[in-house]
XYZ file of C-alpha atoms in Angstrom:
653
model
C 4.764 0.573 -27.530
C 7.872 -1.456 -26.829
C 6.110 -4.771 -27.467
C 4.278 -6.071 -30.510
C 0.599 -6.639 -29.785
C -2.172 -8.758 -31.153
C -5.602 -7.235 -30.531
C -9.006 -8.909 -30.584
C -11.973 -6.527 -30.575
C -15.550 -7.751 -30.530
C -18.786 -5.844 -31.259
C -20.928 -8.626 -29.710
C -22.515 -9.566 -33.015
C -22.999 -5.884 -33.794
C -25.087 -5.284 -30.694
C -22.742 -2.497 -29.599
C -21.659 0.477 -31.710
C -17.986 -0.404 -31.728
C -16.134 1.474 -34.467
C -12.491 0.508 -34.719
C -11.605 3.773 -36.478
C -12.859 5.787 -33.490
C -10.589 3.961 -31.065
C -7.216 5.452 -30.333
C -4.994 3.284 -28.192
C -1.601 3.890 -29.794
C -0.974 0.514 -31.393
C -1.044 -1.015 -34.835
C -2.352 -4.471 -33.912
C -0.811 -7.513 -35.480
C -4.208 -9.166 -35.706
C -7.655 -7.587 -35.498
C -11.025 -9.354 -35.334
C -14.641 -8.253 -35.039
C -16.517 -11.104 -33.462
C -19.839 -12.499 -34.643
C -19.326 -16.217 -33.984
C -17.087 -16.271 -30.875
C -15.691 -19.776 -31.281
C -14.898 -19.337 -34.984
C -13.482 -15.851 -34.499
C -11.273 -16.957 -31.620
C -9.986 -19.882 -33.668
C -9.194 -17.543 -36.548
C -7.535 -15.091 -34.161
C -5.413 -17.886 -32.679
C -4.305 -18.846 -36.176
C -3.269 -15.244 -36.811
C -1.363 -15.138 -33.519
C 0.416 -18.337 -34.449
C 1.397 -16.756 -37.759
C 2.309 -13.231 -36.585
C 3.763 -14.162 -33.168
C 2.925 -10.942 -31.246
C 4.555 -10.665 -27.833
C 1.365 -9.694 -25.994
C -2.341 -10.122 -26.595
C -5.092 -7.613 -25.788
C -8.660 -8.927 -25.847
C -11.604 -6.521 -25.831
C -14.457 -8.988 -25.519
C -17.053 -10.080 -22.965
C -16.813 -13.797 -23.849
C -15.537 -16.348 -21.341
C -11.811 -15.776 -20.905
C -11.175 -19.522 -20.879
C -12.160 -19.624 -24.558
C -9.199 -17.401 -25.385
C -6.856 -19.006 -22.856
C -7.411 -22.456 -24.352
C -7.124 -21.380 -27.990
C -4.155 -19.070 -27.498
C -2.444 -21.531 -25.168
C -2.374 -23.972 -28.077
C -0.843 -21.159 -30.137
C 1.986 -20.869 -27.613
C 0.872 -17.744 -25.767
C 1.381 -17.986 -21.977
C -1.519 -16.791 -19.766
C 0.641 -13.974 -18.361
C 0.730 -12.368 -21.821
C -3.063 -12.224 -22.143
C -4.788 -8.992 -21.089
C -8.564 -8.590 -21.009
C -10.866 -5.565 -21.198
C -14.626 -6.105 -21.254
C -15.497 -3.194 -23.551
C -19.189 -3.990 -23.601
C -19.826 -3.970 -19.859
C -17.185 -1.379 -18.971
C -18.080 1.136 -21.666
C -20.640 0.606 -24.415
C -23.482 -0.892 -22.345
C -23.361 1.792 -19.642
C -22.562 4.903 -21.704
C -25.247 5.504 -24.358
C -23.365 8.352 -26.046
C -21.131 6.718 -28.745
C -18.488 9.422 -28.482
C -18.154 9.009 -24.727
C -18.174 5.221 -25.017
C -15.384 5.204 -27.609
C -13.294 7.690 -25.652
C -13.506 5.575 -22.514
C -12.870 2.365 -24.478
C -9.706 3.914 -25.933
C -8.497 4.883 -22.488
C -9.209 1.425 -21.059
C -7.380 -0.329 -23.888
C -4.422 2.039 -23.688
C -4.257 1.692 -19.908
C -4.262 -2.109 -20.102
C -1.401 -2.089 -22.597
C 0.756 0.470 -20.817
C 0.255 -1.217 -17.458
C 1.320 -4.530 -18.981
C 4.444 -2.973 -20.462
C 5.315 -1.205 -17.207
C 5.841 -4.659 -15.746
C 6.733 -5.575 -12.203
C 8.425 -8.303 -10.257
C 8.051 -11.788 -11.733
C 5.466 -13.812 -9.816
C 6.761 -16.086 -7.097
C 5.092 -18.787 -5.036
C 5.492 -20.801 -1.861
C 4.441 -24.414 -1.535
C 1.558 -24.887 0.899
C 0.169 -28.181 2.172
C -3.256 -28.193 3.830
C -4.422 -31.299 5.662
C -7.915 -32.395 6.619
C -8.120 -31.238 10.253
C -11.212 -29.053 10.734
C -12.544 -27.354 13.861
C -16.215 -26.365 13.982
C -17.435 -23.879 16.595
C -21.171 -23.846 17.327
C -23.380 -22.153 19.908
C -26.880 -23.416 19.085
C -28.712 -26.705 18.443
C -29.187 -25.671 14.781
C -25.453 -25.185 14.390
C -24.739 -28.486 16.074
C -27.128 -30.255 13.712
C -25.282 -28.815 10.741
C -21.886 -30.159 11.780
C -22.242 -33.534 10.106
C -22.282 -32.011 6.617
C -18.942 -30.287 7.309
C -17.409 -33.230 9.157
C -18.084 -35.463 6.158
C -15.333 -33.756 4.142
C -12.743 -33.671 6.954
C -10.244 -36.322 7.997
C -10.596 -35.327 11.633
C -13.072 -32.922 13.219
C -13.202 -31.029 16.497
C -16.607 -29.654 17.538
C -16.428 -26.863 20.105
C -19.784 -26.169 21.746
C -21.195 -25.113 25.108
C -21.478 -28.048 27.525
C -25.268 -27.610 27.535
C -25.372 -28.879 23.943
C -25.257 -32.653 23.616
C -23.325 -33.795 20.555
C -23.799 -37.107 18.804
C -20.312 -38.247 17.873
C -19.541 -38.654 14.175
C -16.708 -40.663 12.752
C -13.285 -39.147 13.639
C -14.967 -36.392 15.660
C -13.912 -35.038 19.047
C -16.394 -33.000 21.097
C -14.830 -30.168 23.158
C -16.991 -28.370 25.717
C -16.210 -24.678 25.768
C -16.000 -21.656 23.476
C -13.464 -20.332 20.988
C -11.859 -17.146 22.312
C -9.106 -16.565 19.736
C -7.875 -17.777 16.378
C -4.338 -17.128 15.151
C -2.406 -18.376 12.165
C -3.456 -19.154 8.649
C -4.764 -21.810 6.275
C -3.017 -25.074 7.113
C -1.838 -23.844 10.521
C -4.646 -22.286 12.581
C -4.085 -22.173 16.345
C -7.469 -22.029 18.059
C -7.777 -21.100 21.731
C -10.676 -22.811 23.517
C -11.772 -21.871 27.032
C -14.152 -23.848 29.214
C -16.210 -22.379 32.008
C -15.587 -23.439 35.568
C -13.776 -22.346 38.677
C -11.435 -19.424 37.922
C -9.213 -19.337 36.098
C -11.042 -21.075 33.241
C -9.357 -24.055 31.619
C -7.649 -23.122 28.368
C -6.266 -25.254 25.565
C -4.919 -24.641 22.060
C -5.915 -26.821 19.121
C -3.969 -26.755 15.847
C -6.068 -27.405 12.735
C -6.010 -26.728 8.996
C -9.387 -24.974 8.668
C -11.965 -23.460 11.008
C -15.741 -23.177 10.615
C -17.939 -20.887 12.715
C -21.618 -21.845 12.895
C -22.431 -19.136 15.402
C -25.420 -16.960 16.088
C -23.013 -14.525 17.759
C -20.026 -12.956 15.958
C -16.667 -14.770 15.676
C -13.662 -13.621 17.772
C -11.344 -13.054 14.801
C -10.828 -11.474 11.393
C -12.041 -13.553 8.400
C -9.356 -15.107 6.212
C -8.829 -17.973 3.794
C -9.657 -21.267 5.480
C -11.753 -19.583 8.167
C -15.400 -20.013 7.203
C -18.101 -17.820 8.772
C -21.531 -19.267 8.151
C -23.794 -17.900 10.873
C -27.111 -19.784 11.112
C -26.533 -21.841 7.955
C -28.934 -22.730 5.186
C -28.506 -26.022 3.333
C -26.957 -24.275 0.336
C -24.452 -22.504 2.604
C -23.410 -25.822 4.141
C -22.912 -27.482 0.783
C -20.907 -24.522 -0.507
C -18.776 -24.475 2.639
C -18.132 -28.215 2.444
C -17.082 -27.858 -1.176
C -14.829 -24.911 -0.293
C -13.173 -26.897 2.520
C -12.558 -29.771 0.121
C -11.085 -27.399 -2.497
C -8.694 -25.899 0.075
C -7.356 -29.305 1.125
C -4.205 -30.578 -0.564
C -1.001 -29.139 -2.023
C -0.911 -25.627 -3.497
C 1.397 -22.943 -4.782
C 0.491 -19.842 -2.771
C 1.373 -16.570 -4.510
C 3.642 -14.047 -2.829
C 1.599 -10.829 -2.658
C 4.120 -8.432 -1.126
C 7.814 -7.773 -1.770
C 10.008 -6.306 0.956
C 13.125 -4.169 0.467
C 14.968 -3.838 3.791
C 17.372 -1.286 2.299
C 14.700 1.438 2.326
C 12.770 0.265 5.403
C 12.329 2.893 8.130
C 12.083 0.224 10.814
C 14.981 1.677 12.771
C 18.605 2.736 12.780
C 21.626 2.878 15.098
C 20.205 0.096 17.251
C 16.886 1.868 17.859
C 13.493 0.801 16.547
C 11.390 3.267 14.560
C 8.391 3.420 12.202
C 6.659 0.008 12.242
C 3.342 1.397 10.942
C 2.937 -1.663 8.722
C 2.684 -4.012 11.722
C -0.653 -2.834 13.169
C -1.958 -2.169 9.636
C -1.981 -5.899 8.815
C -5.212 -7.568 9.985
C -3.660 -11.050 9.707
C -0.498 -10.678 11.829
C 1.528 -11.394 8.697
C 3.902 -8.483 9.423
C 6.112 -8.519 12.522
C 9.527 -7.429 13.699
C 12.222 -9.772 12.467
C 13.555 -11.937 15.294
C 17.025 -11.924 13.720
C 17.071 -8.190 12.860
C 14.558 -6.276 15.017
C 15.167 -3.014 13.154
C 13.516 -4.581 10.120
C 10.304 -6.513 9.566
C 9.442 -10.032 8.495
C 6.622 -10.883 6.089
C 4.844 -14.179 6.699
C 3.840 -14.871 3.111
C 1.818 -17.907 4.148
C -0.387 -15.783 6.438
C -0.653 -12.841 4.013
C -4.109 -12.477 2.454
C -3.048 -9.904 -0.142
C -5.177 -6.991 1.052
C -2.377 -4.471 0.423
C -2.730 -2.610 3.732
C 0.959 -2.928 4.594
C 2.040 -1.467 1.243
C -0.389 1.417 1.682
C 0.846 2.107 5.214
C 4.557 1.927 4.334
C 5.857 5.491 3.846
C 9.062 4.525 2.046
C 8.017 1.861 -0.459
C 9.930 -0.851 1.400
C 6.771 -2.968 1.168
C 5.309 -3.023 -2.315
C 2.483 -5.017 -3.793
C 3.318 -7.498 -6.531
C 0.130 -7.517 -8.641
C -0.570 -4.816 -9.536
C 2.924 -3.501 -8.977
C 3.353 0.220 -8.261
C 4.701 0.760 -11.789
C 1.675 -0.964 -13.299
C -0.763 1.034 -11.191
C 0.847 4.391 -11.991
C 1.142 3.530 -15.677
C -2.569 2.725 -15.751
C -3.341 5.963 -13.914
C -1.331 8.054 -16.370
C -2.820 6.344 -19.426
C -6.409 6.815 -18.235
C -5.909 10.527 -17.577
C -3.747 11.415 -20.561
C -5.245 14.446 -22.364
C -6.767 14.022 -25.806
C -6.469 16.495 -28.649
C -9.594 18.458 -29.464
C -12.033 20.532 -27.424
C -11.709 21.002 -23.674
C -12.408 17.756 -21.835
C -15.092 17.141 -19.244
C -14.032 16.506 -15.635
C -12.792 12.931 -15.221
C -12.595 10.870 -12.062
C -10.480 7.861 -11.202
C -12.493 5.055 -9.627
C -10.417 2.703 -7.487
C -12.539 -0.369 -6.854
C -11.898 -3.606 -5.008
C -11.946 -7.021 -6.649
C -14.945 -8.137 -4.597
C -18.187 -6.140 -4.266
C -16.697 -3.170 -6.098
C -16.070 -5.266 -9.179
C -19.433 -7.032 -8.860
C -21.297 -3.714 -8.745
C -19.620 -2.543 -11.959
C -20.220 -5.917 -13.618
C -23.892 -5.745 -12.630
C -24.112 -2.233 -14.072
C -22.750 -3.500 -17.375
C -24.966 -6.577 -17.479
C -28.331 -4.940 -16.658
C -27.294 -2.206 -17.763
C -27.204 0.672 -15.260
C -25.925 3.888 -16.795
C -23.378 6.090 -15.042
C -21.091 8.904 -16.300
C -18.300 7.952 -18.674
C -16.038 10.279 -16.683
C -15.493 7.451 -14.159
C -12.308 5.617 -15.139
C -11.863 2.329 -13.219
C -8.705 0.908 -11.663
C -9.062 -2.406 -9.847
C -7.095 -3.034 -6.660
C -7.212 -6.121 -4.412
C -8.897 -4.165 -1.613
C -9.522 -0.477 -0.987
C -7.002 -0.555 1.853
C -4.427 -0.994 -0.934
C -5.026 2.668 -1.915
C -2.865 5.252 -0.159
C -2.663 9.031 -0.194
C 0.101 8.646 -2.798
C -2.283 7.149 -5.388
C -5.108 9.556 -4.583
C -2.931 12.675 -4.801
C -1.153 11.313 -7.886
C -4.524 11.087 -9.639
C -5.268 14.745 -8.884
C -1.748 15.747 -9.975
C -2.431 14.097 -13.342
C -5.613 16.088 -13.844
C -8.351 13.994 -12.236
C -11.280 16.072 -11.023
C -12.204 13.435 -8.459
C -11.258 10.115 -6.898
C -13.948 7.566 -6.106
C -13.391 4.489 -3.942
C -15.867 1.659 -4.479
C -15.653 -1.303 -2.124
C -17.476 -3.793 0.040
C -20.084 -2.580 2.481
C -18.592 -5.039 4.969
C -14.954 -5.600 4.066
C -13.727 -9.157 4.519
C -10.401 -7.763 5.759
C -11.964 -5.920 8.693
C -12.283 -2.257 9.596
C -11.034 0.506 7.302
C -9.266 2.748 9.831
C -6.113 2.934 7.702
C -8.042 3.848 4.552
C -9.924 6.569 6.405
C -6.593 8.011 7.604
C -5.361 8.111 3.999
C -8.571 9.765 2.811
C -8.388 12.265 5.666
C -4.821 13.218 4.771
C -5.646 13.584 1.075
C -8.664 15.750 1.863
C -6.503 17.925 4.127
C -4.137 18.563 1.224
C -6.982 19.261 -1.218
C -8.600 21.695 1.204
C -5.305 23.465 1.785
C -4.972 24.104 -1.957
C -8.661 25.106 -2.145
C -9.459 22.216 -4.466
C -12.243 20.910 -2.219
C -12.358 17.882 0.081
C -15.555 16.650 -1.626
C -13.519 15.538 -4.638
C -12.938 12.229 -2.812
C -15.848 9.872 -2.138
C -16.005 6.449 -0.476
C -18.934 4.395 -1.779
C -19.772 0.877 -0.628
C -21.756 -1.932 -2.214
C -23.375 -5.015 -0.719
C -24.102 -8.369 -2.284
C -27.586 -7.171 -3.192
C -28.905 -4.029 -4.881
C -25.831 -2.773 -6.784
C -28.019 -0.029 -8.266
C -27.644 1.916 -4.996
C -23.870 2.013 -5.317
C -24.050 2.879 -9.030
C -26.516 5.694 -8.295
C -24.133 7.051 -5.641
C -21.269 6.891 -8.138
C -23.343 8.716 -10.741
C -24.208 11.491 -8.297
C -20.564 11.834 -7.313
C -19.258 12.008 -10.893
C -22.036 14.307 -12.092
C -21.355 16.779 -9.292
C -17.642 17.178 -9.980
C -16.403 20.607 -10.993
C -13.537 21.068 -13.464
C -10.115 20.914 -11.877
C -7.574 23.725 -12.271
C -4.842 21.093 -12.646
C -4.491 20.470 -16.397
C -4.492 16.841 -17.589
C -1.047 15.523 -18.306
C 0.746 17.812 -15.846
C 4.360 16.794 -15.257
C 4.172 13.610 -13.220
C 6.707 10.814 -13.360
C 6.750 9.025 -9.967
C 5.923 5.384 -10.502
C 6.760 3.728 -7.198
C 4.334 5.467 -4.878
C 5.214 6.408 -1.326
C 6.626 9.783 -0.405
C 8.060 10.320 -3.885
C 4.562 10.435 -5.385
C 3.250 12.612 -2.536
C 6.104 15.090 -2.934
C 5.608 15.200 -6.690
C 1.871 15.825 -6.353
C 2.363 18.642 -3.836
C 4.994 20.177 -6.120
C 2.580 20.087 -9.064
C -0.179 21.691 -6.993
C 2.195 24.487 -5.946
C 3.378 25.023 -9.512
C -0.028 24.907 -11.178
C -1.940 26.872 -8.543
C 0.828 29.333 -7.599
C 0.020 28.737 -3.959
C 1.970 27.519 -0.910
C -0.603 26.879 1.816
C 2.012 26.222 4.495
C 1.515 24.265 7.704
C -1.403 21.907 8.384
C -1.699 19.974 11.655
C -2.318 16.218 11.519
C -3.568 13.603 13.936
C -1.259 11.217 15.761
C -2.130 8.368 13.365
C -0.529 10.082 10.360
C 3.110 9.184 9.710
C 4.208 12.690 8.708
C 6.476 14.693 10.971
C 8.259 18.029 11.014
C 11.450 18.304 13.063
C 11.570 21.670 14.768
C 15.238 22.326 15.643
C 16.187 25.123 18.048
C 19.130 26.607 16.198
C 20.681 28.375 19.163
C 21.226 25.124 21.055
C 22.255 22.841 18.178
C 25.945 21.941 18.069
C 25.747 20.047 14.763
C 26.759 16.828 16.498
C 25.083 14.758 13.770
C 23.278 12.423 16.203
C 19.988 13.045 14.358
C 21.673 12.303 11.030
C 23.082 9.042 12.343
C 19.727 7.670 13.547
C 17.265 8.996 10.948
C 16.024 5.832 9.196
C 14.764 7.676 6.092
C 17.606 10.174 5.592
C 15.284 13.092 6.251
C 18.255 14.573 8.115
C 21.600 14.889 6.388
C 24.770 16.877 6.973
C 26.462 18.982 4.297
C 30.152 18.845 5.148
C 31.150 21.574 2.711
C 28.617 24.050 4.084
C 28.738 22.735 7.654
C 24.945 22.684 7.633
C 22.319 20.361 9.108
C 19.668 19.804 6.453
C 16.160 18.376 6.688
C 13.689 17.114 4.076
C 10.262 17.360 5.649
C 8.326 15.270 3.130
C 10.557 12.262 3.895
C 10.064 12.395 7.665
C 7.880 9.609 9.101
C 7.707 11.174 12.557
C 9.338 8.184 14.290
C 10.929 10.435 16.949
C 14.401 8.851 16.973
C 16.078 12.200 16.350
C 14.177 13.749 19.238
C 15.143 10.865 21.540
C 18.894 10.883 20.838
C 19.559 14.619 20.589
C 22.066 15.332 23.411
C 21.098 19.012 23.494
C 17.319 18.373 23.571
C 16.762 20.897 20.797
C 14.583 18.743 18.475
C 10.803 18.533 18.721
C 8.734 16.447 16.300
C 5.461 18.044 15.251
C 2.777 15.900 13.623
C 2.050 18.069 10.596
C 2.523 18.558 6.871
C 3.999 21.728 5.403
C 2.745 22.380 1.901
C 5.529 24.551 0.589
C 8.447 24.209 -1.802
C 11.013 24.159 0.993
C 9.425 20.990 2.406
C 10.001 18.978 -0.757
C 13.796 18.964 -0.698
C 16.559 19.189 1.862
C 17.015 22.667 3.285
C 19.435 23.986 5.886
C 18.094 24.231 9.440
C 21.357 25.053 11.240
C 24.685 26.128 9.780
C 27.975 27.225 11.266
C 31.516 28.216 10.373
C 34.571 26.081 10.929
C 37.291 26.920 13.444
C 40.896 26.688 12.250
C 43.640 25.109 14.334
C 45.813 27.775 16.011
C 48.903 25.743 15.174
C 48.534 24.399 11.639
C 45.569 26.441 10.408
C 43.523 23.377 9.365
C 39.716 23.665 9.955
C 38.800 20.904 12.385
C 35.555 21.660 14.244
C 32.493 23.856 13.858
C 32.248 26.894 16.128
C 29.009 25.925 17.923
C 30.391 22.538 18.944
C 33.684 24.030 20.154
C 31.980 26.711 22.219
C 29.700 24.092 23.796
C 32.673 21.883 24.685
C 34.638 24.812 26.117
C 31.693 25.984 28.212
C 31.289 22.554 29.785
C 34.978 21.920 30.425
C 35.768 25.390 31.730
C 32.860 25.081 34.171
C 34.404 21.988 35.802
C 36.537 22.968 38.827
C 38.616 19.805 38.555
C 39.881 20.955 35.156
C 40.719 24.553 36.027
C 44.510 24.057 35.838
C 44.296 22.048 32.623
C 43.673 25.030 30.374
C 46.071 27.630 31.776
C 49.356 29.081 30.603
C 50.685 27.369 27.471
C 47.769 24.955 27.654
C 45.130 27.673 27.339
C 44.507 27.012 23.650
C 44.643 23.207 23.681
C 40.984 23.010 22.620
C 41.685 25.454 19.787
C 44.048 22.964 18.203
C 43.197 20.096 15.877
C 43.543 16.597 17.396
C 47.005 16.056 15.897
C 48.462 19.358 17.077
C 46.731 19.008 20.466
C 48.372 15.635 21.054
C 51.833 17.058 20.298
C 51.291 20.123 22.510
C 49.984 17.985 25.368
C 53.035 15.673 25.218
C 55.386 18.678 25.321
C 53.583 19.901 28.444
C 53.922 16.459 30.042
C 57.643 16.512 29.359
C 57.769 19.846 31.210
C 56.223 18.193 34.247
C 52.489 18.675 33.711
C 50.433 15.796 35.001
C 47.063 15.639 33.192
């Protein structure tokens, strides 16, 4: 470990069989405690931290995190240097076998430490001011009767309801007859479209407010987001909670930046032509759009971003990357969880990506009740399952995982999961091609009630996994995701399984392309090289060869559109073979030497194409006759001299 660590481990007053000597997480802690009286132990631990001054703190305890934050804050430790692992609920309560529980605990502790040391971008924030303007949409008398509770916490309130509902005006309340048909924007700047019935076309107006509340028996016309409250037919407790939430979201805040953008590696376009753009429809909040100043790149509206991670998952180049966890942190955690242990052959292990909402709650409920499930499931929390791409899934298998589970909300607050299903579909296609089995990936959802159903599904999935032929700890180094991780995983599969499955067709939604180039018609003009936004095409000057790296191609079609010879066709497919993982020559040609000075100046295919076109033009028939016959076989310098000599002799070009 590069950092010095202080470690607090707790056996919950000896109610769990925690044995420090059986834990192996590659650190000699500066301070070690075994808790029996939490407050006293934390105070003693804080005193040790103050004395030893470790750079980072790892806490393996189920006590309230604020207890540690307060005590260690007084000792001078910033919150960013505190890292928590609930060993009781994540391991010992749900895995009755002590050996399995200690093995998993070791992996969780090691993963937390290595992820922390992998680091990422420093956190950044934008200042956000949210006023007290609230719009409430209702469609029933019950909803209308509930408005007063919400209006009481607002400075100004708009109530949008059908004209058949009669509203009693409250203080600072404006009644608008009509229905909400669209909501755009974000917390502090929602733009709500209201339409009223009447003679066509219907009257339409836009109202700008800070927060929106739907008290509707029918579904709302928008995707949920912060500051947009969906209550349905509300109970009293729902109204009170919503009013409190509206009050909490009013004022001045520092809003975290969830996504970083690197325009240098963006595939948004090149040579004045737009390309890629898969991140734009992936965002359910319209936080990603073409930049007005530079349309070949994108703009991230950090105020509208809800941090679901969909854009980073969709981005094929890593131009959009999530801040917390950063790609380096996620891949470090993945590698640490799957690192092989010395001793007898290990049981099949599965990585469990779970969201921070119902996925986390289901695992917490399993630890609190407890509900047992196999220790082979190794959890990695992500903001939302749409954060997970094929890169992370395939990277897990390349590191020796026997399965990948995805545990999330039964009804995701960020909307439909079309993007996630595309990523799962692609990953299963690759697994099937290598005969590893598509059933090694499972999507499991949990609702607010009955977490035991989700845990039972997880247990069935993990228990049914067969050993993987990919050994744990196989060579894997990619830590930024994207195509680099995909290429590395495919390379490991080929190496470990001695198999190259070849071509697999993909649907139009997948951003993988193969450029089929008809060699006989290609003149090596380099147009495809000039427009390729991801450098999948490149030209080797020394070899006079057009090269293509299939795994980099995002299938944008720019090369196909600009090719003057119409010899490029983009196929939506993935080729699982070694030649697809690096640049390989598609078309090559020899150079033609100048007949005057002998200097190579043009490739043969291009020269023959030029000659064929010019010699076919009747208006140019006398240009290339006599002493001028070989003008095109001269380099530009020699051609200019020869042409001037012919002019002096009376030739008029």
